[in-house]
CSV table of C-alpha atoms and ligand atoms in Angstrom, one decimal:
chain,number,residue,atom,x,y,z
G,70,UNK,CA,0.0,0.0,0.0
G,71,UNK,CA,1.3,3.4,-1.0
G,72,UNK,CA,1.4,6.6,1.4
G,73,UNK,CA,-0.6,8.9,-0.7
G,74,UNK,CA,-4.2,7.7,-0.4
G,75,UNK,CA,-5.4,5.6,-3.8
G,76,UNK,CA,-8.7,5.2,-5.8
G,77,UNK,CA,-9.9,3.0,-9.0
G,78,UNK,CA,-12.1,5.1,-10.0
G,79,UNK,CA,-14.1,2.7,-12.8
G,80,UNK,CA,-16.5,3.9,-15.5
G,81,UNK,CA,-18.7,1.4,-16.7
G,82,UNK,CA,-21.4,3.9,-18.3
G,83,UNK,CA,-24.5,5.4,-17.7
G,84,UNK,CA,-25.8,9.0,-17.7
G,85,UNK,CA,-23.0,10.3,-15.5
G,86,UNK,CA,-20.2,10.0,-18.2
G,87,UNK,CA,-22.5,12.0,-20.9
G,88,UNK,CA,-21.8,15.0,-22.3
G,89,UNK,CA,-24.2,17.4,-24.6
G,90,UNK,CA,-22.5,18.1,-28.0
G,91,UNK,CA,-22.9,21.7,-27.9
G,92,UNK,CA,-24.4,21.7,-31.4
G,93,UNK,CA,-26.8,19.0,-31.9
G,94,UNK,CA,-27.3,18.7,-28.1
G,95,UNK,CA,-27.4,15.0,-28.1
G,96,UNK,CA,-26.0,13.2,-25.0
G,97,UNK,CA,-23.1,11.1,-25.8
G,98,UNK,CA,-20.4,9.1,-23.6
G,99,UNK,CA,-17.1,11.5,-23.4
G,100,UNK,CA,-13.3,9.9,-23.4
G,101,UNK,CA,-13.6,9.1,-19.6
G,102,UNK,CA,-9.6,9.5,-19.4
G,103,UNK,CA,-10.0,12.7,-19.8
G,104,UNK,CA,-12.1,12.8,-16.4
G,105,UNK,CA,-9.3,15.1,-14.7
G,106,UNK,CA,-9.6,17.8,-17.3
G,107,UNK,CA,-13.6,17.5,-17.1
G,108,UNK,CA,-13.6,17.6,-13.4
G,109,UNK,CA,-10.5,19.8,-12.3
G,110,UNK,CA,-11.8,19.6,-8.8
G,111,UNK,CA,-10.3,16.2,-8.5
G,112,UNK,CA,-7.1,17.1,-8.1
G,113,UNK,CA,-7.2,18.8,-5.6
G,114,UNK,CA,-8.5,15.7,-3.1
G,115,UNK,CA,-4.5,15.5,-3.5
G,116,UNK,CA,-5.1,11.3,-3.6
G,117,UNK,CA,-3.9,8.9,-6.5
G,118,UNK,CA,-7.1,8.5,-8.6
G,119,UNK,CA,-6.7,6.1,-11.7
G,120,UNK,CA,-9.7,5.8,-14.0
G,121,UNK,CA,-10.6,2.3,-15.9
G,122,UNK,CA,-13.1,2.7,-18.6
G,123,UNK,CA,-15.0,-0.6,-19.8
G,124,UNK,CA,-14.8,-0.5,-23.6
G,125,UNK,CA,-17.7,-0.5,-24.7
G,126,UNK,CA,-19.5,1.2,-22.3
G,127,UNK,CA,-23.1,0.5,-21.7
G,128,UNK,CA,-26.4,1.9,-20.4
G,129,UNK,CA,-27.1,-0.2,-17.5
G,130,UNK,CA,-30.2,-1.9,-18.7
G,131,UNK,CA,-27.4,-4.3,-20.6
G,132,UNK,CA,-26.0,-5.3,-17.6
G,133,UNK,CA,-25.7,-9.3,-16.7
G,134,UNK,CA,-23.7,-11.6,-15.2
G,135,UNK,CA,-21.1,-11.3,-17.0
G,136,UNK,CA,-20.9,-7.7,-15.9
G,137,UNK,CA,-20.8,-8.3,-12.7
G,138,UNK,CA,-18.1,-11.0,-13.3
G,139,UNK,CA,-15.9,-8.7,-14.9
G,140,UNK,CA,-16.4,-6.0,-12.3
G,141,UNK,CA,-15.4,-8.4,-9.7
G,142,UNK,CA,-12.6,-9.6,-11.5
G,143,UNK,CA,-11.3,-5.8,-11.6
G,144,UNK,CA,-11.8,-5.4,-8.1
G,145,UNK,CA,-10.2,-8.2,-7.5
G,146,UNK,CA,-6.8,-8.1,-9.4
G,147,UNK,CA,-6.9,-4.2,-7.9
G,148,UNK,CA,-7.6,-4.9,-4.5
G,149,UNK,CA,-4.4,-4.6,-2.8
G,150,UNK,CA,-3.0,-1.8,-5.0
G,151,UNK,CA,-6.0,0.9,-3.5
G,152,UNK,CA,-8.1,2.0,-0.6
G,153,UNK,CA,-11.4,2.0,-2.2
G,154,UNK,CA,-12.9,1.9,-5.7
G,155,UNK,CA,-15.7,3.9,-7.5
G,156,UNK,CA,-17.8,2.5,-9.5
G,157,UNK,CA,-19.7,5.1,-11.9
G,158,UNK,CA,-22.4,3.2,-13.1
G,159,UNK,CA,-26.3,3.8,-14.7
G,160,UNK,CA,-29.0,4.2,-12.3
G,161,UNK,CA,-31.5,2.0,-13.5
G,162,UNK,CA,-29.8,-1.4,-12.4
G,163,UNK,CA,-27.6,0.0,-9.9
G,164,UNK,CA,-29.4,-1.5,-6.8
G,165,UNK,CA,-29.0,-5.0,-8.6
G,166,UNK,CA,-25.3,-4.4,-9.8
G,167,UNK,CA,-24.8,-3.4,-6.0
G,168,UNK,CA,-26.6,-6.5,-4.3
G,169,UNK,CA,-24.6,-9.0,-6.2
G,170,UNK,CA,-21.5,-7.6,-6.4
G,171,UNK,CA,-22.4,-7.9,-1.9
G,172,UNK,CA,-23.0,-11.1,-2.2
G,173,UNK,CA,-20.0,-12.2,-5.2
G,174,UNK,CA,-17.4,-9.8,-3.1
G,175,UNK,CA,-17.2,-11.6,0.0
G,176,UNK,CA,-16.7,-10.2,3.5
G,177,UNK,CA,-14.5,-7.1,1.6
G,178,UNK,CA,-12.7,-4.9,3.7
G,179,UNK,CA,-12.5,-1.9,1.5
G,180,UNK,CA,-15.3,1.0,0.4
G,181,UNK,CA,-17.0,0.0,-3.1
G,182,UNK,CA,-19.2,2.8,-3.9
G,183,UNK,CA,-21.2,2.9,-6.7
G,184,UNK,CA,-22.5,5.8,-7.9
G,185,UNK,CA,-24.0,7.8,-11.2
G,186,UNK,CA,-26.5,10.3,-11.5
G,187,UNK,CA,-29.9,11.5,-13.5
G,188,UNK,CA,-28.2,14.4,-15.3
G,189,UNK,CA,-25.0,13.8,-17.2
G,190,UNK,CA,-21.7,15.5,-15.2
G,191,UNK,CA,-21.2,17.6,-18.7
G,192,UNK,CA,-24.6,19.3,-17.9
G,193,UNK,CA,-25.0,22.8,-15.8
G,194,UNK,CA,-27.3,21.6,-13.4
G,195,UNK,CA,-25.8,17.8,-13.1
G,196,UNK,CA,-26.3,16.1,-9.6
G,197,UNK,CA,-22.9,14.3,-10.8
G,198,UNK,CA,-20.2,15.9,-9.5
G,199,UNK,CA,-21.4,16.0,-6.0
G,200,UNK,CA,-22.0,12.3,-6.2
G,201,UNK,CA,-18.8,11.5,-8.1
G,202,UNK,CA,-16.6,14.0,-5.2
G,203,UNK,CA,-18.3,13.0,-2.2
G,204,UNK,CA,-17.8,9.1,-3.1
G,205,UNK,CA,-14.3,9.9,-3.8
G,206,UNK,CA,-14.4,11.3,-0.2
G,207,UNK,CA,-16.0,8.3,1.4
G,208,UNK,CA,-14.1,6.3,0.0
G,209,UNK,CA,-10.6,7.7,0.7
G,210,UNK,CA,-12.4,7.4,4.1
G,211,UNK,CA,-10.3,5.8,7.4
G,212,UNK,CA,-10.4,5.9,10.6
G,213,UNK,CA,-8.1,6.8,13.5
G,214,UNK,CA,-6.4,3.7,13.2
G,215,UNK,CA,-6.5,3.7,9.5
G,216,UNK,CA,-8.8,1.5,8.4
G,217,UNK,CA,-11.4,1.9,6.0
G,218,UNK,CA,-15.1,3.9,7.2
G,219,UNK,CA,-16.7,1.8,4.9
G,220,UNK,CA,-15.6,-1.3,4.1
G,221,UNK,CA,-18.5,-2.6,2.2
G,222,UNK,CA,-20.7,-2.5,-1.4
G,223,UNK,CA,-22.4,0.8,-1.1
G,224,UNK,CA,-24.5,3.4,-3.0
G,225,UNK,CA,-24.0,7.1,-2.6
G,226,UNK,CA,-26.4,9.2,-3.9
G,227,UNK,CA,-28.0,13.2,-2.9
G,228,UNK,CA,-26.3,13.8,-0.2
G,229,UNK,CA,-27.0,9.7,1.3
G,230,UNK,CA,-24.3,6.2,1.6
G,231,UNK,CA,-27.0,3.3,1.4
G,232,UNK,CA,-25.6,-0.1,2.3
G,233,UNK,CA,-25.6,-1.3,-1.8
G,234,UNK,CA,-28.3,-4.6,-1.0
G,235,UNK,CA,-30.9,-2.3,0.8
G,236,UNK,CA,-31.5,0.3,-1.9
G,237,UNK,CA,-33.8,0.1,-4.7
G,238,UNK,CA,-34.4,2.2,-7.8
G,239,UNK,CA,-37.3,5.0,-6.5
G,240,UNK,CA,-37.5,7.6,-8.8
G,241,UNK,CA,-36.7,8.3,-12.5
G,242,UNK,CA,-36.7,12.0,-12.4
G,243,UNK,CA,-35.5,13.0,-8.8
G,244,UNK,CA,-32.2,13.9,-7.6
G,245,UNK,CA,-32.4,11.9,-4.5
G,246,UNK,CA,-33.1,8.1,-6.9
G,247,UNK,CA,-32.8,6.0,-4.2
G,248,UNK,CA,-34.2,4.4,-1.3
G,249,UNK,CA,-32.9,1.9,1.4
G,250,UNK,CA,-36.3,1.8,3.1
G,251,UNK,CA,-35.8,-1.0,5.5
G,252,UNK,CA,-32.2,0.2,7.0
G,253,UNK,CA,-30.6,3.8,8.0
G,254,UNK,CA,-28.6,5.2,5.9
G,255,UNK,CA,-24.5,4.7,6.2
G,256,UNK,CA,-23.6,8.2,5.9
G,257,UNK,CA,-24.7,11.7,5.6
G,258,UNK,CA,-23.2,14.1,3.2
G,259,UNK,CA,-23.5,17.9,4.7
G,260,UNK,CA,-21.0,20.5,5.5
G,261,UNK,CA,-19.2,17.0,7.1
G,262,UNK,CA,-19.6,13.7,5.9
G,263,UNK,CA,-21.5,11.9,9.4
G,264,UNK,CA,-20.8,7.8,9.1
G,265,UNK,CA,-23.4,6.2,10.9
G,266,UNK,CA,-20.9,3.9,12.2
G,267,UNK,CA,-23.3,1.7,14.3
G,268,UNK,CA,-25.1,0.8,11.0
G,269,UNK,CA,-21.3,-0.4,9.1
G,270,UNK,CA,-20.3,-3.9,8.7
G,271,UNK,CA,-17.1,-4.1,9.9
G,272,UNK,CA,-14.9,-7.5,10.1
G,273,UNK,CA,-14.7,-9.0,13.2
G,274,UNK,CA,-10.4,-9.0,12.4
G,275,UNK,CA,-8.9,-6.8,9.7
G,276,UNK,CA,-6.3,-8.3,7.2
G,277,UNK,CA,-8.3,-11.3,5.5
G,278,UNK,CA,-7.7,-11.8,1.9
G,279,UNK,CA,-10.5,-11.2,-0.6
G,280,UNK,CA,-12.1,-14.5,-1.8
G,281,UNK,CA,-14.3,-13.6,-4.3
G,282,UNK,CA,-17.4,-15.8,-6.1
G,283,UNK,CA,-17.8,-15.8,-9.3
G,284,UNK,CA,-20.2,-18.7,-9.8
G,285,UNK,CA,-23.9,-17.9,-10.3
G,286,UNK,CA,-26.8,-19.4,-11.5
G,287,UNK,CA,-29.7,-16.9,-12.9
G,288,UNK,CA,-31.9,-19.5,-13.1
G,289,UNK,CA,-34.9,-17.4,-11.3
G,290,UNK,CA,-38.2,-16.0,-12.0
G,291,UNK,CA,-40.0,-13.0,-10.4
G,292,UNK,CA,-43.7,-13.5,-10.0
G,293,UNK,CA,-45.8,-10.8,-9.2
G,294,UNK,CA,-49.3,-11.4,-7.4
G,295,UNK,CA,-51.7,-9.5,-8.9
G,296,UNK,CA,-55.7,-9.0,-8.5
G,297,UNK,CA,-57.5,-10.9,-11.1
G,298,UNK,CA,-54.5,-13.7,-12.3
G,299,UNK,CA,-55.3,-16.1,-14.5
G,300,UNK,CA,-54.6,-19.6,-13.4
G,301,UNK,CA,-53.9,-21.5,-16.4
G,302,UNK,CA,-51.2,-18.2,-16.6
G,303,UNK,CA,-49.8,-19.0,-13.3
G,304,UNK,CA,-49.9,-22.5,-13.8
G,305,UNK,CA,-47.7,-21.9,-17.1
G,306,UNK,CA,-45.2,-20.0,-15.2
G,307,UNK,CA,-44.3,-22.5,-12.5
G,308,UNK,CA,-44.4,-25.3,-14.8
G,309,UNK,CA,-41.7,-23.5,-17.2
G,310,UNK,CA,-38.4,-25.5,-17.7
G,311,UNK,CA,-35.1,-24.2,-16.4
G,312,UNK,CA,-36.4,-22.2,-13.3
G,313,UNK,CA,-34.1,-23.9,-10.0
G,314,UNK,CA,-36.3,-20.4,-7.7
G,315,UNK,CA,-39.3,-18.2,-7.9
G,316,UNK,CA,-39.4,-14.6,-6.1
G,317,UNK,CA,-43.2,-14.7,-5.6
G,318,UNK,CA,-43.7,-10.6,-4.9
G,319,UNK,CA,-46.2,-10.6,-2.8
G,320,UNK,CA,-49.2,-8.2,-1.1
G,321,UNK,CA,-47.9,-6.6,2.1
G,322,UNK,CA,-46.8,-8.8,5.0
G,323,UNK,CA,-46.7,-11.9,2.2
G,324,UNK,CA,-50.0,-12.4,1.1
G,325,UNK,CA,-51.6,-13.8,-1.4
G,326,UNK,CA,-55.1,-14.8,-3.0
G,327,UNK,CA,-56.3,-17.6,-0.8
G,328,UNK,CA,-57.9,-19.7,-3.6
G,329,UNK,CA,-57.2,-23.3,-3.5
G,330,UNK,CA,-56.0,-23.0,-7.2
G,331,UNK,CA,-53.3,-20.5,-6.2
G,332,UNK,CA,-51.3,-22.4,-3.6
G,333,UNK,CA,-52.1,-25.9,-5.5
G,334,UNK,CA,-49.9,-23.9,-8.2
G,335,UNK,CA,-47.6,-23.2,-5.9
G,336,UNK,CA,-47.0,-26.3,-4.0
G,337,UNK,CA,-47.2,-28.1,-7.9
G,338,UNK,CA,-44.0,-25.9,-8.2
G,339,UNK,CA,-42.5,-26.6,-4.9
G,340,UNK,CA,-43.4,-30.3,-5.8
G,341,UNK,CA,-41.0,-30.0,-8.6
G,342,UNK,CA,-38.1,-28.6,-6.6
G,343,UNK,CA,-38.4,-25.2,-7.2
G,344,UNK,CA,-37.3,-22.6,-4.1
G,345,UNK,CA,-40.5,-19.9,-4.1
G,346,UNK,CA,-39.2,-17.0,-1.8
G,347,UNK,CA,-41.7,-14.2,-0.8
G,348,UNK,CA,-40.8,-10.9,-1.2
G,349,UNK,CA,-43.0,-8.2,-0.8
G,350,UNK,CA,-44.2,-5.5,-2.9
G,351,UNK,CA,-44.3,-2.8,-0.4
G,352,UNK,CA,-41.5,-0.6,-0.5
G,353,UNK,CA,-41.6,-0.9,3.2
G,354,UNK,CA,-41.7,-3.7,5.6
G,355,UNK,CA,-41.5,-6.9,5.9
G,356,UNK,CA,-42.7,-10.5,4.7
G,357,UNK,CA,-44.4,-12.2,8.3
G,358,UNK,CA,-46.4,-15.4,6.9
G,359,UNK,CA,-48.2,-15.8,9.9
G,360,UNK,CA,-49.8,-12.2,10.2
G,361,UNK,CA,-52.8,-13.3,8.2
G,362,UNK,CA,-54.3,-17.0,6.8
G,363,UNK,CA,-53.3,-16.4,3.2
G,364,UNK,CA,-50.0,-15.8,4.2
G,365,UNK,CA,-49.6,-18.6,6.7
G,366,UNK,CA,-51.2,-21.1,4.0
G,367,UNK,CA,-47.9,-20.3,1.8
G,368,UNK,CA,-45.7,-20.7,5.1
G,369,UNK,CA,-47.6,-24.0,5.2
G,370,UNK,CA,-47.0,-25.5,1.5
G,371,UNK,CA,-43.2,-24.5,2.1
G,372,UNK,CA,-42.9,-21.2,0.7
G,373,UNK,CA,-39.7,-19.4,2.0
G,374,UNK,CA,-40.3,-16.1,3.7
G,375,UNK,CA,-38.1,-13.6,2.4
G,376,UNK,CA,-38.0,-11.1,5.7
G,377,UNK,CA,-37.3,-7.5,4.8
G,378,UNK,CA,-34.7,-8.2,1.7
G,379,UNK,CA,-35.6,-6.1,-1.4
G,380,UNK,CA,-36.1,-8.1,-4.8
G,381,UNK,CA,-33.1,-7.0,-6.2
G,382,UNK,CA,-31.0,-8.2,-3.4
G,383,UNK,CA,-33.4,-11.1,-3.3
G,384,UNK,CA,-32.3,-12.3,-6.7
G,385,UNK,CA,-28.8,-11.5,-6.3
G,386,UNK,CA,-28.9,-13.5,-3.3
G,387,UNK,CA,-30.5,-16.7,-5.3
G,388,UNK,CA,-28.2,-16.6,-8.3
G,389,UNK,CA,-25.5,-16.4,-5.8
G,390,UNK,CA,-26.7,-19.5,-3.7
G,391,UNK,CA,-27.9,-21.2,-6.6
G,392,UNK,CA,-24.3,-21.3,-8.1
G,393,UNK,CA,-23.0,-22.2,-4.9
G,394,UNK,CA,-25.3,-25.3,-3.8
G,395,UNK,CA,-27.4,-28.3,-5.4
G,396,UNK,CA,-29.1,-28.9,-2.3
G,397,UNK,CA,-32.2,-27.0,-1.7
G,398,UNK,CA,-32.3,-26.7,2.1
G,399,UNK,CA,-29.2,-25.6,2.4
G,400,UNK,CA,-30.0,-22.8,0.5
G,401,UNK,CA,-33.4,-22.3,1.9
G,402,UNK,CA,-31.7,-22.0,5.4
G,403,UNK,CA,-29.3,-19.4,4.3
G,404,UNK,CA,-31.9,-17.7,2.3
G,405,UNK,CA,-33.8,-17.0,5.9
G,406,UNK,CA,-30.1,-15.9,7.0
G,407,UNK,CA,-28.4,-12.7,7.0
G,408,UNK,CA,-25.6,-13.1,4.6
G,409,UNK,CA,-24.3,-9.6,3.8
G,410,UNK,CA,-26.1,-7.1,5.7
G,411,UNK,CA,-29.0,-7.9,3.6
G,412,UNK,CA,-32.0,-9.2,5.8
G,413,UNK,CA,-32.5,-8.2,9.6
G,414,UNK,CA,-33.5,-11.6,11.3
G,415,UNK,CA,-36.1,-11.5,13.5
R,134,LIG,N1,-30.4,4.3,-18.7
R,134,LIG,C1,-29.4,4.8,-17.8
R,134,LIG,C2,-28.7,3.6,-17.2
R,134,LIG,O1,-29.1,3.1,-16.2
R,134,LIG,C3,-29.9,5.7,-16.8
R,134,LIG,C4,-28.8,6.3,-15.9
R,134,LIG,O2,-27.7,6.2,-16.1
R,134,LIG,O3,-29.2,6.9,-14.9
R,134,LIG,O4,-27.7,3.2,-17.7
């Protein structure tokens, strides 16, 4: 490790990096190692920042597995050479990219933070400097015995460090894009940046190697319940080939039509080996199958309560399990676990 403090500071595209061509006005991606000369204000954090572009880049509604494999593997070949990464990134799969790159990452003792923004950083009124210069900031983070603030997979964003598998997409037009609705925030950015210390993840000892996972299996459906479905629809769904887990997004504390048709579906699917975890589709809250009868009749056909995990972290979590185990109760018990700072056990 070097004296001066050190950032990888990685574009992988999205709005941020745009640009308006001051003649036809259209947004476009600029040379992102020019960053420095685009953002003089960099320099003066006085730190080591080295940019990686990914060539191409791409709007984040491309992303997949493969991504998020690559983006490991960066992190991973870079990890001992910096104090914390950036990850510039589009908004409108950020919350996924986050959640598995938790879960892939390991117990990491170093700040990722991903950020982006809605208006591109070569626009007047762009919420992307602030983002991009206040990452920097947490990231470059230690504390008094020099070790990282943040030493986990996080988004920053207006002014707020989510833990990365809380937050979900909330807005498309509002500065503030994000939510982490079932856990505080990590850290405040005002005149000083507040860490809410006794909400980080920090290792029990410091000096463990990475060990990332790059092994997934994205063999997952999302199901949401809604007023009015059509069996024979339903039925199709869970009788698909190729499926290993279901997210079943479900009414408020996990409920769901009461119908014998619906949980025969169900349990036909469970039948079949298929994992059917129940998220919710409040933005608040959490799954509690025994609150009311049409929840507790899932709980009883074996349907795996998902606590208060968001569905992005909830797939991120299965394709990560499901690359790591054949044996379905083994990942049922860990899907009821807190992994990465994901689910609060009750
Ligand atoms: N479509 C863009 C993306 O997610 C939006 C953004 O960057 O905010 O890549």
């Amino acid at each position: 490790m070097q004296d001066k403090t050190s950032i990888l500071l990685v574009y992988t595209g999205g709005t941020i990096g745009m640009k308006q061509d001051p003649v036809s006005f259209d947004l476009r991606p600029f040379d992102f190692s020019q960053i420095l000369e685009e953002m003089p204000e960099l320099k003066k954090f006085g730190y080591r920042i080295d940019t990686y572009s990914f060539d191409p880049v791409i709007d984040s509604s491309d992303v997949d597995i493969e991504f998020w494999k690559r983006l490991t593997r960066l992190i991973e070949e870079h990890y001992d050479s910096y104090d914390g990464f950036v990850i510039l990134h589009g908004t409108d799969t950020m919350s996924f990219s986050a959640s598995a790159l938790s879960f892939m990452l390991g117990d990491i003792e170093k700040p990722v933070i991903f950020t982006g923004s809605q208006l591109p950083i070569g626009m007047l009124r762009t919420d992307g400097k602030e983002n991009l210069i206040s990452s920097i900031e947490i990231a470059a983070s230690k504390d008094k015995d020099g070790h990282p603030m943040v030493p986990e997979v996080c988004i920053y964003f207006e002014s707020q460090l989510y833990r990365g598998n809380r937050t979900t997409k909330y807005t498309a037009e509002n500065f503030r894009a994000f939510r982490s609705a079932n856990y505080p925030v990590l850290a405040e950015a005002g005149i000083h940046i507040k860490f809410n210390t006794a909400f980080i993840r920090y290792p029990e000892t410091w000096g463990k190697p990475l060990r990332p996972v790059y092994d997934l299996d994205p063999s997952v459906l999302i199901i949401k319940v809604i007023p009015g479905m059509k069996r024979d629809l339903l039925d199709s769904l869970v009788s698909i080939g190729g499926i290993r887990a279901i997210v079943l997004e479900t009414y408020g504390s996990g409920n769901a039509p009461s119908g014998k048709w619906f949980t025969d579906c169900i349990r036909k699917a469970i039948d079949r080996g298929l994992i059917v975890l129940n998220i919710t589709q409040c933005q608040a809250g959490r799954v509690d199958m025994d609150a009311y009868s049409t929840g507790k009749s899932l709980k009883n056909i074996g349907v795996t309560g998902g606590g208060d995990c968001t569905t992005e972290a909830a797939v991120a979590k299965l394709f990560f399990l499901l690359g790591q185990y054949t044996d379905n109760k083994t990942i049922i018990d860990l899907l009821k676990k807190n992994i990465r700072g994901e689910l609060t056990e009750v």
